Amino acid sequence: MKNNTKYFEQLGIMTSAVNEKQHDSLQAMITEIRKLKKEKNAKILSHYYMPASIQITEELGGIADFTGDSLGLSVNAMNVSADHIIFCGVKFMAETAKILNSSKNILLPDMHAGCSLASSITGKDVIELKRQHPGVPVIAYINTYAETKAEVDVCCTSRNALKIAKSFKEDKLIFVPDEFMGRNLRSVITRETGKEMILWSGKCEVHEQFNKRMIDSYTLEYPEAEVLVHWEVPDEAVNSSLKIRKGIVGSTLDILNYVGKSNAQQFILGSECDLGATLKGMYRDKEFVTPCISCPHMKTITMENTLEALRAIGTADEEKYLVDVPEPILSRAYIPIKRMIDLS
Ligand code: 13P
Ligand code: SF4
């Protein structure tokens, strides 16, 4: 092993080992990225669904300044003082960073990094929902585009959704756009508060695949394992697995924290494949089994295009990476996001 041993040890734990050729090219890219970040006064923020090679932080020899879930990334982006943020995540996340810290340049290494939930609803749809249900507050999952956020009362992430929904005094709420997450939340909220929830029909194309049949076959195959399922997983699969097994339905961070507190050795993961890598890197003595379903949008971001985005800063190419949220959408979308952060 050459230099940067910590990075390659961590990468080896999180992925199948890299070969000598990949090792040399990764090493060269890490060195250049770290140098360019300093020269161009840039920070890299990464979601836990990024490939292991990107989400490993600088302190472990990697390239990310911060790796987190969608709430952690929003709060972190708000406080970045560097001139540029390279956002290793999907577009709605980069837009949220721009809305919260609009004087900074937010660069997304691939503008095609979309999301099936975010594209399932528009601002016009929210206006129509409000017309149909006058006076009913609208809560939007952060997985929406800025023009949708501009029309809602408050945003939430998977980590604070329950708290935010409970903070409303109204007995009816609209939650958009994730239907399965809405159904999972609704069963808790209705049980605890009696509130009614009106839902939209958006789906996460990754988490909807963890259906009852799939989770049931994993629980059968791994009789000792506990179950880790994201809020976005179909409620039928969540309910049937957590009836027979210990485990958690929650956000990405809830899942990471749960494993830290559990005495179990083996876990069935019902969430994005690279969260399995994160878990493996954090809890080396535990085993994680998963069908390993990847988000194709998250995976458009690579070490190569992250490096290209950094190189482009200050050149004519910079424009193609810059995330722009025009006014008045930016100011209008700021209100529900800030309200969410204040309530968190
Ligand atoms: P969290 O990071 O809030 O758990 O969201 C998961 C997700 O699907 C992001 O796209
Ligand atoms: Fe969207 Fe699902 Fe991908 Fe998250 S995992 S970005 S919700 S498609």
mmCIF file of C-alpha atoms and ligand atoms in Angstrom:
data_model
loop_
_atom_site.group_PDB
_atom_site.id
_atom_site.type_symbol
_atom_site.label_atom_id
_atom_site.label_comp_id
_atom_site.label_asym_id
_atom_site.label_seq_id
_atom_site.Cartn_x
_atom_site.Cartn_y
_atom_site.Cartn_z
ATOM 1 C CA MET A 1 0.000 0.000 0.000
ATOM 2 C CA LYS A 2 1.322 3.419 -0.958
ATOM 3 C CA ASN A 3 0.378 6.607 0.888
ATOM 4 C CA ASN A 4 -3.142 7.445 2.100
ATOM 5 C CA THR A 5 -3.404 4.098 3.886
ATOM 6 C CA LYS A 6 -6.377 5.145 6.029
ATOM 7 C CA TYR A 7 -8.484 5.869 2.925
ATOM 8 C CA PHE A 8 -7.743 2.550 1.260
ATOM 9 C CA GLU A 9 -8.314 0.620 4.476
ATOM 10 C CA GLN A 10 -11.721 2.331 4.891
ATOM 11 C CA LEU A 11 -12.553 1.811 1.197
ATOM 12 C CA GLY A 12 -11.572 -1.848 1.435
ATOM 13 C CA ILE A 13 -13.955 -2.286 4.364
ATOM 14 C CA MET A 14 -16.781 -0.474 2.585
ATOM 15 C CA THR A 15 -16.354 -2.088 -0.858
ATOM 16 C CA SER A 16 -14.750 -5.089 -2.474
ATOM 17 C CA ALA A 17 -11.024 -4.358 -2.496
ATOM 18 C CA VAL A 18 -9.663 -2.109 -5.244
ATOM 19 C CA ASN A 19 -7.078 -3.465 -7.655
ATOM 20 C CA GLU A 20 -3.625 -1.906 -8.177
ATOM 21 C CA LYS A 21 -4.640 0.081 -11.284
ATOM 22 C CA GLN A 22 -7.793 1.493 -9.663
ATOM 23 C CA HIS A 23 -5.751 2.205 -6.541
ATOM 24 C CA ASP A 24 -3.272 4.389 -8.459
ATOM 25 C CA SER A 25 -5.930 6.327 -10.327
ATOM 26 C CA LEU A 26 -8.011 6.881 -7.146
ATOM 27 C CA GLN A 27 -4.900 8.042 -5.311
ATOM 28 C CA ALA A 28 -4.143 10.580 -8.058
ATOM 29 C CA MET A 29 -7.737 11.907 -8.039
ATOM 30 C CA ILE A 30 -7.853 12.206 -4.238
ATOM 31 C CA THR A 31 -4.589 14.139 -4.225
ATOM 32 C CA GLU A 32 -5.783 16.540 -6.923
ATOM 33 C CA ILE A 33 -9.238 17.021 -5.365
ATOM 34 C CA ARG A 34 -7.754 17.823 -1.954
ATOM 35 C CA LYS A 35 -5.312 20.302 -3.507
ATOM 36 C CA LEU A 36 -8.004 22.004 -5.623
ATOM 37 C CA LYS A 37 -10.377 22.311 -2.660
ATOM 38 C CA LYS A 38 -7.761 24.404 -0.859
ATOM 39 C CA GLU A 39 -6.774 26.463 -3.909
ATOM 40 C CA LYS A 40 -10.372 27.239 -4.897
ATOM 41 C CA ASN A 41 -11.775 27.613 -1.373
ATOM 42 C CA ALA A 42 -14.332 24.831 -1.855
ATOM 43 C CA LYS A 43 -15.960 22.232 0.403
ATOM 44 C CA ILE A 44 -17.413 18.855 -0.584
ATOM 45 C CA LEU A 45 -20.690 17.723 0.977
ATOM 46 C CA SER A 46 -21.730 14.109 0.421
ATOM 47 C CA HIS A 47 -24.891 12.097 1.086
ATOM 48 C CA TYR A 48 -24.639 8.607 2.615
ATOM 49 C CA TYR A 49 -25.965 7.182 -0.683
ATOM 50 C CA MET A 50 -22.825 8.265 -2.551
ATOM 51 C CA PRO A 51 -20.342 5.571 -3.608
ATOM 52 C CA ALA A 52 -17.982 4.708 -0.750
ATOM 53 C CA SER A 53 -15.078 6.338 -2.618
ATOM 54 C CA ILE A 54 -16.820 9.738 -2.347
ATOM 55 C CA GLN A 55 -18.445 9.587 1.079
ATOM 56 C CA ILE A 56 -15.219 8.843 2.995
ATOM 57 C CA THR A 57 -14.310 12.063 4.818
ATOM 58 C CA GLU A 58 -10.988 13.937 4.726
ATOM 59 C CA GLU A 59 -10.151 12.845 8.261
ATOM 60 C CA LEU A 60 -10.283 9.227 7.054
ATOM 61 C CA GLY A 61 -8.115 10.122 4.065
ATOM 62 C CA GLY A 62 -11.002 10.719 1.605
ATOM 63 C CA ILE A 63 -12.382 13.834 -0.081
ATOM 64 C CA ALA A 64 -15.634 14.777 1.718
ATOM 65 C CA ASP A 65 -15.685 17.597 4.261
ATOM 66 C CA PHE A 66 -19.020 16.378 5.582
ATOM 67 C CA THR A 67 -21.082 13.246 4.940
ATOM 68 C CA GLY A 68 -24.645 13.113 6.197
ATOM 69 C CA ASP A 69 -28.352 12.578 5.681
ATOM 70 C CA SER A 70 -30.533 15.179 4.023
ATOM 71 C CA LEU A 71 -31.148 17.169 7.231
ATOM 72 C CA GLY A 72 -27.482 17.100 8.254
ATOM 73 C CA LEU A 73 -26.466 18.253 4.772
ATOM 74 C CA SER A 74 -28.961 21.155 4.820
ATOM 75 C CA VAL A 75 -27.781 22.417 8.207
ATOM 76 C CA ASN A 76 -24.144 21.981 7.227
ATOM 77 C CA ALA A 77 -24.621 23.770 3.882
ATOM 78 C CA MET A 78 -26.220 26.699 5.686
ATOM 79 C CA ASN A 79 -23.058 27.195 7.746
ATOM 80 C CA VAL A 80 -20.361 26.710 5.083
ATOM 81 C CA SER A 81 -18.180 29.810 4.837
ATOM 82 C CA ALA A 82 -16.085 28.672 1.832
ATOM 83 C CA ASP A 83 -16.926 30.295 -1.543
ATOM 84 C CA HIS A 84 -17.954 27.059 -3.282
ATOM 85 C CA ILE A 85 -19.805 23.889 -2.284
ATOM 86 C CA ILE A 86 -19.451 20.797 -4.478
ATOM 87 C CA PHE A 87 -22.637 18.921 -3.698
ATOM 88 C CA CYS A 88 -22.248 15.149 -4.010
ATOM 89 C CA GLY A 89 -25.927 14.281 -3.837
ATOM 90 C CA VAL A 90 -28.987 14.881 -6.025
ATOM 91 C CA LYS A 91 -30.354 18.125 -7.459
ATOM 92 C CA PHE A 92 -33.101 18.842 -4.906
ATOM 93 C CA MET A 93 -30.419 18.648 -2.167
ATOM 94 C CA ALA A 94 -28.108 21.032 -4.027
ATOM 95 C CA GLU A 95 -31.038 23.409 -4.556
ATOM 96 C CA THR A 96 -31.779 23.315 -0.826
ATOM 97 C CA ALA A 97 -28.138 24.223 -0.121
ATOM 98 C CA LYS A 98 -28.437 27.168 -2.547
ATOM 99 C CA ILE A 99 -31.662 28.363 -0.896
ATOM 100 C CA LEU A 100 -30.075 28.213 2.571
ATOM 101 C CA ASN A 101 -26.764 29.804 1.602
ATOM 102 C CA SER A 102 -27.521 31.788 -1.537
ATOM 103 C CA SER A 103 -24.320 33.853 -1.665
ATOM 104 C CA LYS A 104 -22.272 30.680 -2.261
ATOM 105 C CA ASN A 105 -21.689 28.898 -5.533
ATOM 106 C CA ILE A 106 -23.252 25.444 -5.343
ATOM 107 C CA LEU A 107 -21.861 23.037 -7.941
ATOM 108 C CA LEU A 108 -23.546 19.752 -8.794
ATOM 109 C CA PRO A 109 -21.134 17.422 -10.637
ATOM 110 C CA ASP A 110 -23.963 16.069 -12.830
ATOM 111 C CA MET A 111 -27.111 18.122 -13.467
ATOM 112 C CA HIS A 112 -29.001 14.901 -14.332
ATOM 113 C CA ALA A 113 -28.925 13.797 -10.678
ATOM 114 C CA GLY A 114 -32.713 13.759 -10.268
ATOM 115 C CA CYS A 115 -35.135 11.947 -7.973
ATOM 116 C CA SER A 116 -38.391 10.097 -8.738
ATOM 117 C CA LEU A 117 -40.072 11.671 -5.690
ATOM 118 C CA ALA A 118 -39.039 15.229 -6.522
ATOM 119 C CA SER A 119 -40.263 14.888 -10.100
ATOM 120 C CA SER A 120 -43.628 13.416 -9.021
ATOM 121 C CA ILE A 121 -45.076 16.784 -7.969
ATOM 122 C CA THR A 122 -45.010 20.432 -9.066
ATOM 123 C CA GLY A 123 -45.894 23.765 -7.495
ATOM 124 C CA LYS A 124 -49.126 23.775 -9.546
ATOM 125 C CA ASP A 125 -50.108 20.411 -8.007
ATOM 126 C CA VAL A 126 -49.692 21.900 -4.521
ATOM 127 C CA ILE A 127 -51.813 24.927 -5.441
ATOM 128 C CA GLU A 128 -54.548 22.556 -6.666
ATOM 129 C CA LEU A 129 -54.342 20.453 -3.458
ATOM 130 C CA LYS A 130 -54.736 23.628 -1.395
ATOM 131 C CA ARG A 131 -57.753 24.618 -3.477
ATOM 132 C CA GLN A 132 -59.323 21.211 -2.821
ATOM 133 C CA HIS A 133 -58.508 21.326 0.915
ATOM 134 C CA PRO A 134 -58.682 24.962 2.021
ATOM 135 C CA GLY A 135 -56.918 25.754 5.300
ATOM 136 C CA VAL A 136 -55.156 22.361 5.530
ATOM 137 C CA PRO A 137 -51.389 22.817 6.102
ATOM 138 C CA VAL A 138 -49.091 21.264 3.491
ATOM 139 C CA ILE A 139 -45.931 19.466 4.644
ATOM 140 C CA ALA A 140 -43.460 18.712 1.841
ATOM 141 C CA TYR A 141 -40.735 16.145 2.128
ATOM 142 C CA ILE A 142 -37.400 17.778 1.338
ATOM 143 C CA ASN A 143 -37.263 15.490 -1.730
ATOM 144 C CA THR A 144 -39.095 18.131 -3.831
ATOM 145 C CA TYR A 145 -37.852 20.836 -6.189
ATOM 146 C CA ALA A 146 -37.682 24.486 -5.152
ATOM 147 C CA GLU A 147 -40.742 25.526 -7.162
ATOM 148 C CA THR A 148 -42.799 22.939 -5.210
ATOM 149 C CA LYS A 149 -41.322 24.002 -1.863
ATOM 150 C CA ALA A 150 -42.258 27.613 -2.699
ATOM 151 C CA GLU A 151 -45.958 26.670 -2.358
ATOM 152 C CA VAL A 152 -45.915 24.668 0.905
ATOM 153 C CA ASP A 153 -46.161 25.563 4.602
ATOM 154 C CA VAL A 154 -43.210 23.583 5.923
ATOM 155 C CA CYS A 155 -40.637 21.054 4.745
ATOM 156 C CA CYS A 156 -39.451 17.968 6.572
ATOM 157 C CA THR A 157 -36.835 15.290 6.117
ATOM 158 C CA SER A 158 -37.108 11.649 7.072
ATOM 159 C CA ARG A 159 -35.425 12.522 10.392
ATOM 160 C CA ASN A 160 -37.848 15.207 11.618
ATOM 161 C CA ALA A 161 -41.104 14.350 9.770
ATOM 162 C CA LEU A 162 -42.918 12.990 12.841
ATOM 163 C CA LYS A 163 -41.945 15.948 15.019
ATOM 164 C CA ILE A 164 -42.989 18.458 12.372
ATOM 165 C CA ALA A 165 -46.333 16.798 11.653
ATOM 166 C CA LYS A 166 -47.101 16.700 15.388
ATOM 167 C CA SER A 167 -46.243 20.405 15.767
ATOM 168 C CA PHE A 168 -49.403 21.434 13.859
ATOM 169 C CA LYS A 169 -52.590 22.066 15.869
ATOM 170 C CA GLU A 170 -54.857 21.339 12.870
ATOM 171 C CA ASP A 171 -56.507 17.910 12.846
ATOM 172 C CA LYS A 172 -55.920 17.423 9.104
ATOM 173 C CA LEU A 173 -52.577 17.652 7.259
ATOM 174 C CA ILE A 174 -51.427 17.209 3.667
ATOM 175 C CA PHE A 175 -48.138 15.339 3.221
ATOM 176 C CA VAL A 176 -46.414 15.258 -0.191
ATOM 177 C CA PRO A 177 -45.064 13.596 -2.263
ATOM 178 C CA ASP A 178 -44.049 10.156 -0.875
ATOM 179 C CA GLU A 179 -47.097 7.922 -0.511
ATOM 180 C CA PHE A 180 -45.363 5.083 1.333
ATOM 181 C CA MET A 181 -43.576 7.392 3.741
ATOM 182 C CA GLY A 182 -46.905 9.168 4.228
ATOM 183 C CA ARG A 183 -48.636 5.874 5.023
ATOM 184 C CA ASN A 184 -45.899 4.875 7.489
ATOM 185 C CA LEU A 185 -46.039 8.292 9.190
ATOM 186 C CA ARG A 186 -49.818 8.363 9.146
ATOM 187 C CA SER A 187 -50.110 5.115 11.092
ATOM 188 C CA VAL A 188 -47.976 6.623 13.918
ATOM 189 C CA ILE A 189 -49.542 10.099 13.812
ATOM 190 C CA THR A 190 -53.157 8.951 13.636
ATOM 191 C CA ARG A 191 -52.547 6.477 16.478
ATOM 192 C CA GLU A 192 -50.849 9.077 18.685
ATOM 193 C CA THR A 193 -52.780 12.259 17.823
ATOM 194 C CA GLY A 194 -55.908 11.265 15.892
ATOM 195 C CA LYS A 195 -54.843 13.591 13.038
ATOM 196 C CA GLU A 196 -55.925 12.770 9.490
ATOM 197 C CA MET A 197 -53.334 12.852 6.689
ATOM 198 C CA ILE A 198 -54.023 13.456 3.010
ATOM 199 C CA LEU A 199 -51.318 11.928 0.813
ATOM 200 C CA TRP A 200 -49.848 12.309 -2.690
ATOM 201 C CA SER A 201 -48.925 9.301 -4.843
ATOM 202 C CA GLY A 202 -45.148 9.817 -5.359
ATOM 203 C CA LYS A 203 -42.764 6.898 -4.867
ATOM 204 C CA CYS A 204 -39.034 6.536 -4.327
ATOM 205 C CA GLU A 205 -38.026 4.223 -7.167
ATOM 206 C CA VAL A 206 -35.393 2.627 -4.913
ATOM 207 C CA HIS A 207 -37.288 2.092 -1.670
ATOM 208 C CA GLU A 208 -40.547 0.969 -3.332
ATOM 209 C CA GLN A 209 -38.650 -2.143 -4.486
ATOM 210 C CA PHE A 210 -38.305 -3.379 -0.893
ATOM 211 C CA ASN A 211 -41.746 -4.953 -1.045
ATOM 212 C CA LYS A 212 -43.258 -7.441 1.411
ATOM 213 C CA ARG A 213 -42.250 -10.461 -0.669
ATOM 214 C CA MET A 214 -38.612 -9.367 -0.753
ATOM 215 C CA ILE A 215 -38.348 -8.477 2.942
ATOM 216 C CA ASP A 216 -40.225 -11.673 3.912
ATOM 217 C CA SER A 217 -37.743 -13.820 1.978
ATOM 218 C CA TYR A 218 -34.824 -12.114 3.763
ATOM 219 C CA THR A 219 -36.396 -12.575 7.212
ATOM 220 C CA LEU A 220 -36.895 -16.261 6.369
ATOM 221 C CA GLU A 221 -33.297 -16.666 5.209
ATOM 222 C CA TYR A 222 -31.763 -14.754 8.161
ATOM 223 C CA PRO A 223 -33.750 -15.802 11.249
ATOM 224 C CA GLU A 224 -31.483 -13.969 13.723
ATOM 225 C CA ALA A 225 -31.262 -10.651 11.871
ATOM 226 C CA GLU A 226 -32.895 -7.399 12.934
ATOM 227 C CA VAL A 227 -34.646 -5.269 10.303
ATOM 228 C CA LEU A 228 -33.586 -1.745 9.222
ATOM 229 C CA VAL A 229 -36.131 -0.095 6.924
ATOM 230 C CA HIS A 230 -36.361 3.492 5.692
ATOM 231 C CA TRP A 231 -39.625 5.455 6.000
ATOM 232 C CA GLU A 232 -39.884 5.335 2.169
ATOM 233 C CA VAL A 233 -40.295 1.508 2.132
ATOM 234 C CA PRO A 234 -43.876 0.231 1.438
ATOM 235 C CA ASP A 235 -45.904 0.141 4.660
ATOM 236 C CA GLU A 236 -46.979 -3.457 4.048
ATOM 237 C CA ALA A 237 -43.328 -4.606 4.149
ATOM 238 C CA VAL A 238 -42.529 -2.404 7.162
ATOM 239 C CA ASN A 239 -45.489 -3.647 9.177
ATOM 240 C CA SER A 240 -45.065 -7.352 8.416
ATOM 241 C CA SER A 241 -41.307 -7.419 9.098
ATOM 242 C CA LEU A 242 -41.444 -5.365 12.301
ATOM 243 C CA LYS A 243 -44.261 -7.560 13.602
ATOM 244 C CA ILE A 244 -42.013 -10.611 13.645
ATOM 245 C CA ARG A 245 -38.566 -9.015 14.107
ATOM 246 C CA LYS A 246 -36.857 -6.395 16.215
ATOM 247 C CA GLY A 247 -35.648 -3.411 14.224
ATOM 248 C CA ILE A 248 -36.507 0.099 13.139
ATOM 249 C CA VAL A 249 -38.417 2.091 10.539
ATOM 250 C CA GLY A 250 -36.833 5.521 10.336
ATOM 251 C CA SER A 251 -34.485 7.894 8.607
ATOM 252 C CA THR A 252 -30.983 7.180 7.398
ATOM 253 C CA LEU A 253 -29.494 8.583 10.607
ATOM 254 C CA ASP A 254 -32.032 6.690 12.771
ATOM 255 C CA ILE A 255 -30.835 3.493 11.064
ATOM 256 C CA LEU A 256 -27.134 4.303 11.662
ATOM 257 C CA ASN A 257 -27.812 5.145 15.314
ATOM 258 C CA TYR A 258 -30.009 2.095 15.882
ATOM 259 C CA VAL A 259 -27.240 -0.299 14.841
ATOM 260 C CA GLY A 260 -24.852 1.409 17.274
ATOM 261 C CA LYS A 261 -27.217 0.694 20.162
ATOM 262 C CA SER A 262 -28.364 -2.816 19.168
ATOM 263 C CA ASN A 263 -26.735 -5.994 20.483
ATOM 264 C CA ALA A 264 -27.636 -7.908 17.314
ATOM 265 C CA GLN A 265 -24.854 -9.131 15.019
ATOM 266 C CA GLN A 266 -26.794 -9.318 11.773
ATOM 267 C CA PHE A 267 -29.137 -6.818 10.096
ATOM 268 C CA ILE A 268 -31.371 -6.839 7.010
ATOM 269 C CA LEU A 269 -31.070 -3.450 5.326
ATOM 270 C CA GLY A 270 -34.100 -2.108 3.444
ATOM 271 C CA SER A 271 -32.532 1.045 2.061
ATOM 272 C CA GLU A 272 -30.090 2.294 -0.573
ATOM 273 C CA CYS A 273 -27.142 -0.004 -1.287
ATOM 274 C CA ASP A 274 -24.338 2.379 -0.322
ATOM 275 C CA LEU A 275 -25.876 2.938 3.105
ATOM 276 C CA GLY A 276 -24.834 -0.700 3.547
ATOM 277 C CA ALA A 277 -21.261 0.417 2.789
ATOM 278 C CA THR A 278 -21.531 3.226 5.358
ATOM 279 C CA LEU A 279 -22.801 0.742 7.952
ATOM 280 C CA LYS A 280 -19.997 -1.679 7.147
ATOM 281 C CA GLY A 281 -17.446 1.110 7.568
ATOM 282 C CA MET A 282 -18.935 2.249 10.893
ATOM 283 C CA TYR A 283 -19.681 -1.132 12.481
ATOM 284 C CA ARG A 284 -16.943 -3.507 11.409
ATOM 285 C CA ASP A 285 -17.952 -6.399 13.673
ATOM 286 C CA LYS A 286 -21.577 -6.510 12.393
ATOM 287 C CA GLU A 287 -23.042 -8.061 9.267
ATOM 288 C CA PHE A 288 -25.452 -6.333 6.878
ATOM 289 C CA VAL A 289 -27.480 -8.237 4.319
ATOM 290 C CA THR A 290 -29.266 -6.374 1.558
ATOM 291 C CA PRO A 291 -30.417 -6.911 -2.027
ATOM 292 C CA CYS A 292 -28.221 -3.860 -2.708
ATOM 293 C CA ILE A 293 -30.563 -1.646 -4.735
ATOM 294 C CA SER A 294 -28.776 1.516 -5.871
ATOM 295 C CA CYS A 295 -30.266 4.927 -6.614
ATOM 296 C CA PRO A 296 -29.362 5.590 -10.274
ATOM 297 C CA HIS A 297 -29.623 9.348 -9.675
ATOM 298 C CA MET A 298 -27.166 9.375 -6.793
ATOM 299 C CA LYS A 299 -24.796 7.222 -8.844
ATOM 300 C CA THR A 300 -24.521 9.811 -11.611
ATOM 301 C CA ILE A 301 -22.088 11.530 -9.216
ATOM 302 C CA THR A 302 -18.606 10.060 -9.465
ATOM 303 C CA MET A 303 -15.101 10.844 -8.290
ATOM 304 C CA GLU A 304 -14.321 11.836 -11.908
ATOM 305 C CA ASN A 305 -17.112 14.405 -12.340
ATOM 306 C CA THR A 306 -16.512 15.740 -8.821
ATOM 307 C CA LEU A 307 -12.936 16.454 -9.901
ATOM 308 C CA GLU A 308 -14.173 18.011 -13.181
ATOM 309 C CA ALA A 309 -16.531 20.332 -11.265
ATOM 310 C CA LEU A 310 -13.667 21.476 -9.031
ATOM 311 C CA ARG A 311 -11.382 22.045 -12.018
ATOM 312 C CA ALA A 312 -14.130 24.138 -13.671
ATOM 313 C CA ILE A 313 -14.330 26.689 -10.838
ATOM 314 C CA GLY A 314 -13.163 30.054 -12.168
ATOM 315 C CA THR A 315 -13.237 28.905 -15.815
ATOM 316 C CA ALA A 316 -15.803 29.219 -18.624
ATOM 317 C CA ASP A 317 -16.960 25.654 -17.803
ATOM 318 C CA GLU A 318 -18.084 26.566 -14.282
ATOM 319 C CA GLU A 319 -21.560 27.629 -15.504
ATOM 320 C CA LYS A 320 -22.592 24.081 -16.440
ATOM 321 C CA TYR A 321 -22.196 22.902 -12.833
ATOM 322 C CA LEU A 322 -23.813 25.875 -11.054
ATOM 323 C CA VAL A 323 -27.162 25.297 -9.357
ATOM 324 C CA ASP A 324 -29.445 28.263 -9.830
ATOM 325 C CA VAL A 325 -32.719 28.914 -7.997
ATOM 326 C CA PRO A 326 -34.286 32.072 -9.438
ATOM 327 C CA GLU A 327 -36.182 34.679 -7.453
ATOM 328 C CA PRO A 328 -38.920 34.812 -6.232
ATOM 329 C CA ILE A 329 -38.819 30.991 -5.903
ATOM 330 C CA LEU A 330 -35.663 31.147 -3.792
ATOM 331 C CA SER A 331 -37.123 33.530 -1.201
ATOM 332 C CA ARG A 332 -40.465 31.703 -1.118
ATOM 333 C CA ALA A 333 -38.855 28.253 -0.758
ATOM 334 C CA TYR A 334 -36.581 29.551 2.009
ATOM 335 C CA ILE A 335 -39.566 30.057 4.345
ATOM 336 C CA PRO A 336 -40.709 26.381 4.678
ATOM 337 C CA ILE A 337 -37.116 25.110 4.806
ATOM 338 C CA LYS A 338 -36.123 27.567 7.536
ATOM 339 C CA ARG A 339 -39.314 26.751 9.413
ATOM 340 C CA MET A 340 -38.320 23.087 9.308
ATOM 341 C CA ILE A 341 -34.833 23.823 10.655
ATOM 342 C CA ASP A 342 -36.268 25.964 13.458
ATOM 343 C CA LEU A 343 -38.685 23.164 14.399
ATOM 344 C CA SER A 344 -36.016 20.422 14.299
HETATM 345 P P1 13P B 1 -32.521 10.880 4.293
HETATM 346 O O1 13P B 1 -31.124 11.252 4.044
HETATM 347 O O2 13P B 1 -33.296 12.023 4.885
HETATM 348 O O3 13P B 1 -32.720 9.648 5.084
HETATM 349 O O4 13P B 1 -33.230 10.653 2.865
HETATM 350 C C1 13P B 1 -33.097 9.513 2.142
HETATM 351 C C2 13P B 1 -33.263 9.746 0.685
HETATM 352 O O5 13P B 1 -33.950 9.056 0.023
HETATM 353 C C3 13P B 1 -32.528 10.805 0.105
HETATM 354 O O6 13P B 1 -32.774 10.853 -1.214
HETATM 355 FE FE1 SF4 B 2 -34.926 10.053 -4.786
HETATM 356 FE FE2 SF4 B 2 -35.166 7.590 -3.860
HETATM 357 FE FE3 SF4 B 2 -32.933 8.308 -5.098
HETATM 358 FE FE4 SF4 B 2 -33.500 9.307 -2.661
HETATM 359 S S1 SF4 B 2 -33.089 7.182 -3.155
HETATM 360 S S2 SF4 B 2 -32.749 10.420 -4.450
HETATM 361 S S3 SF4 B 2 -35.734 9.455 -2.782
HETATM 362 S S4 SF4 B 2 -34.984 8.189 -6.026
#
